[in-house]
Tab-separated table of C-alpha atoms in Angstrom:
chain	number	residue	atom	x	y	z
A	1	UNK	CA	108.293	110.553	112.906
A	2	UNK	CA	107.319	112.143	109.576
A	3	UNK	CA	106.256	115.552	110.959
A	4	UNK	CA	109.864	116.205	111.976
A	5	UNK	CA	110.913	115.635	108.361
A	6	UNK	CA	108.376	117.966	106.820
A	7	UNK	CA	109.639	121.176	105.299
A	8	UNK	CA	107.078	123.051	103.263
A	9	UNK	CA	109.301	125.556	101.519
A	10	UNK	CA	112.362	123.774	100.268
A	11	UNK	CA	114.021	124.417	96.911
A	12	UNK	CA	112.664	122.018	94.331
A	13	UNK	CA	112.121	122.049	90.634
A	14	UNK	CA	108.576	121.398	89.557
A	15	UNK	CA	107.298	120.337	86.199
A	16	UNK	CA	103.827	120.532	84.839
A	17	UNK	CA	102.259	117.200	85.738
A	18	UNK	CA	100.074	117.111	82.671
A	19	UNK	CA	102.905	117.080	80.133
A	20	UNK	CA	103.828	113.480	80.865
A	21	UNK	CA	101.949	110.224	80.472
A	22	UNK	CA	100.434	108.649	83.541
A	23	UNK	CA	103.036	106.666	85.446
A	24	UNK	CA	102.214	103.572	87.397
A	25	UNK	CA	103.115	103.580	91.048
A	26	UNK	CA	106.344	101.776	91.841
A	27	UNK	CA	106.595	100.999	95.584
A	28	UNK	CA	110.367	100.456	95.366
A	29	UNK	CA	110.995	104.091	94.436
A	30	UNK	CA	112.667	106.053	97.223
A	31	UNK	CA	111.101	109.420	98.065
A	32	UNK	CA	112.991	112.449	96.760
A	33	UNK	CA	114.766	114.039	99.764
A	34	UNK	CA	114.249	117.454	98.134
A	35	UNK	CA	110.467	116.924	98.308
A	36	UNK	CA	109.779	115.817	101.896
A	37	UNK	CA	106.071	116.674	101.941
A	38	UNK	CA	105.446	114.848	98.675
A	39	UNK	CA	107.438	111.912	100.044
A	40	UNK	CA	105.449	111.860	103.278
A	41	UNK	CA	102.168	111.931	101.331
A	42	UNK	CA	103.313	109.081	99.085
A	43	UNK	CA	104.565	106.992	102.029
A	44	UNK	CA	101.455	107.426	104.161
A	45	UNK	CA	99.010	106.707	101.343
A	46	UNK	CA	101.011	103.632	100.362
A	47	UNK	CA	101.140	102.273	103.906
A	48	UNK	CA	97.501	102.952	104.779
A	49	UNK	CA	95.673	102.315	101.502
A	50	UNK	CA	97.939	99.824	99.669
A	51	UNK	CA	97.146	101.365	96.274
A	52	UNK	CA	97.361	99.573	92.965
A	53	UNK	CA	98.087	102.950	91.395
A	54	UNK	CA	99.180	106.167	93.083
A	55	UNK	CA	100.045	109.581	91.705
A	56	UNK	CA	101.075	112.545	93.823
A	57	UNK	CA	101.343	115.846	91.963
A	58	UNK	CA	102.741	118.982	93.561
A	59	UNK	CA	100.631	121.769	92.040
A	60	UNK	CA	102.093	124.546	94.193
A	61	UNK	CA	103.762	126.148	91.166
A	62	UNK	CA	100.262	126.899	89.846
A	63	UNK	CA	99.414	129.079	92.865
A	64	UNK	CA	100.520	132.281	94.570
A	65	UNK	CA	103.124	130.714	96.856
A	66	UNK	CA	106.909	131.027	97.049
A	67	UNK	CA	108.966	129.014	94.548
A	68	UNK	CA	109.759	125.523	95.780
A	69	UNK	CA	106.681	125.313	98.005
A	70	UNK	CA	104.958	122.044	98.790
A	71	UNK	CA	101.548	123.371	99.745
A	72	UNK	CA	99.109	122.379	96.966
A	73	UNK	CA	98.729	118.749	95.894
A	74	UNK	CA	96.567	116.529	93.719
A	75	UNK	CA	96.486	112.813	94.479
A	76	UNK	CA	95.080	109.929	92.510
A	77	UNK	CA	94.657	106.810	94.626
A	78	UNK	CA	93.385	103.534	93.176
A	79	UNK	CA	92.863	101.035	95.964
A	80	UNK	CA	90.836	97.889	96.609
A	81	UNK	CA	90.213	99.360	100.076
A	82	UNK	CA	87.743	101.726	98.382
A	83	UNK	CA	85.496	98.865	97.207
A	84	UNK	CA	82.011	99.328	98.649
A	85	UNK	CA	82.755	102.820	100.010
A	86	UNK	CA	81.048	106.003	98.909
A	87	UNK	CA	83.120	108.787	97.399
A	88	UNK	CA	82.782	110.728	100.656
A	89	UNK	CA	84.083	107.776	102.675
A	90	UNK	CA	87.046	107.395	100.322
A	91	UNK	CA	87.921	111.069	100.658
A	92	UNK	CA	87.646	110.812	104.431
A	93	UNK	CA	90.126	107.911	104.420
A	94	UNK	CA	92.620	109.972	102.423
A	95	UNK	CA	92.088	113.041	104.621
A	96	UNK	CA	92.509	110.999	107.817
A	97	UNK	CA	95.690	109.445	106.437
A	98	UNK	CA	97.135	112.885	105.675
A	99	UNK	CA	95.738	114.697	108.732
A	100	UNK	CA	99.149	115.875	109.976
A	101	UNK	CA	100.119	117.350	106.599
A	102	UNK	CA	96.751	119.077	106.283
A	103	UNK	CA	97.195	120.606	109.758
A	104	UNK	CA	100.684	121.867	109.067
A	105	UNK	CA	101.864	122.708	105.583
A	106	UNK	CA	99.425	121.380	102.978
A	107	UNK	CA	97.028	124.174	102.112
A	108	UNK	CA	95.058	122.382	99.388
A	109	UNK	CA	94.529	118.741	98.498
A	110	UNK	CA	92.582	117.584	95.453
A	111	UNK	CA	91.637	113.910	95.710
A	112	UNK	CA	90.650	111.348	93.134
A	113	UNK	CA	89.896	108.103	94.944
A	114	UNK	CA	88.945	105.237	92.650
A	115	UNK	CA	88.363	101.518	92.950
A	116	UNK	CA	90.416	99.305	90.642
A	117	UNK	CA	87.258	98.650	88.573
A	118	UNK	CA	86.624	102.402	88.138
A	119	UNK	CA	90.253	102.998	87.210
A	120	UNK	CA	90.139	100.162	84.678
A	121	UNK	CA	87.176	101.713	82.899
A	122	UNK	CA	88.492	105.304	83.026
A	123	UNK	CA	92.265	105.611	83.653
A	124	UNK	CA	92.509	109.392	83.691
A	125	UNK	CA	93.409	112.117	86.142
A	126	UNK	CA	91.498	115.375	86.341
A	127	UNK	CA	93.207	118.651	85.525
A	128	UNK	CA	93.232	121.434	88.087
A	129	UNK	CA	91.931	124.853	87.072
A	130	UNK	CA	94.340	127.783	87.084
A	131	UNK	CA	94.768	129.694	90.323
A	132	UNK	CA	92.380	132.610	90.691
A	133	UNK	CA	94.616	134.350	93.228
A	134	UNK	CA	92.550	133.476	96.292
A	135	UNK	CA	95.564	132.490	98.370
A	136	UNK	CA	97.049	135.999	98.132
A	137	UNK	CA	94.670	137.141	100.866
A	138	UNK	CA	94.732	133.865	102.788
A	139	UNK	CA	97.235	134.292	105.614
A	140	UNK	CA	97.000	130.632	106.627
A	141	UNK	CA	99.204	129.706	103.655
A	142	UNK	CA	102.023	131.887	104.984
A	143	UNK	CA	101.528	130.554	108.539
A	144	UNK	CA	101.601	126.938	107.361
A	145	UNK	CA	104.730	127.554	105.318
A	146	UNK	CA	106.441	129.091	108.352
A	147	UNK	CA	105.251	126.244	110.613
A	148	UNK	CA	106.775	123.709	108.259
A	149	UNK	CA	110.157	125.446	108.408
A	150	UNK	CA	110.351	125.363	112.216
């Protein structure tokens, strides 16, 4: 269902995620049709992990990819489903949930997976470092972008 919707290189406007205060997840918000990959990520994480707080940041604009790309993301997921799980197990849950996106058009995914208790004691999101240009020689980015357009 969702893979047919995915388009990795659609025209979108991106803003620097760190210039705004943290926003609490609102499940009633409809996904932006101009950001299908971001919408698919948000929908899948919501359905599978039932987060108390969810942030999905498209960081593609910080990398060597075409304008409007949806290939680099940072997610913050705060879910009671993470209680009792190691950090590795939490990351595996997120990766399994987004397996289709990671196979097709998502080139990079930074994950912060916290329990509600951890989030309560430290409600912050990490900042991604600037791109060092590594994707310029990585042909899988171009292939994934093309695959998402087909």
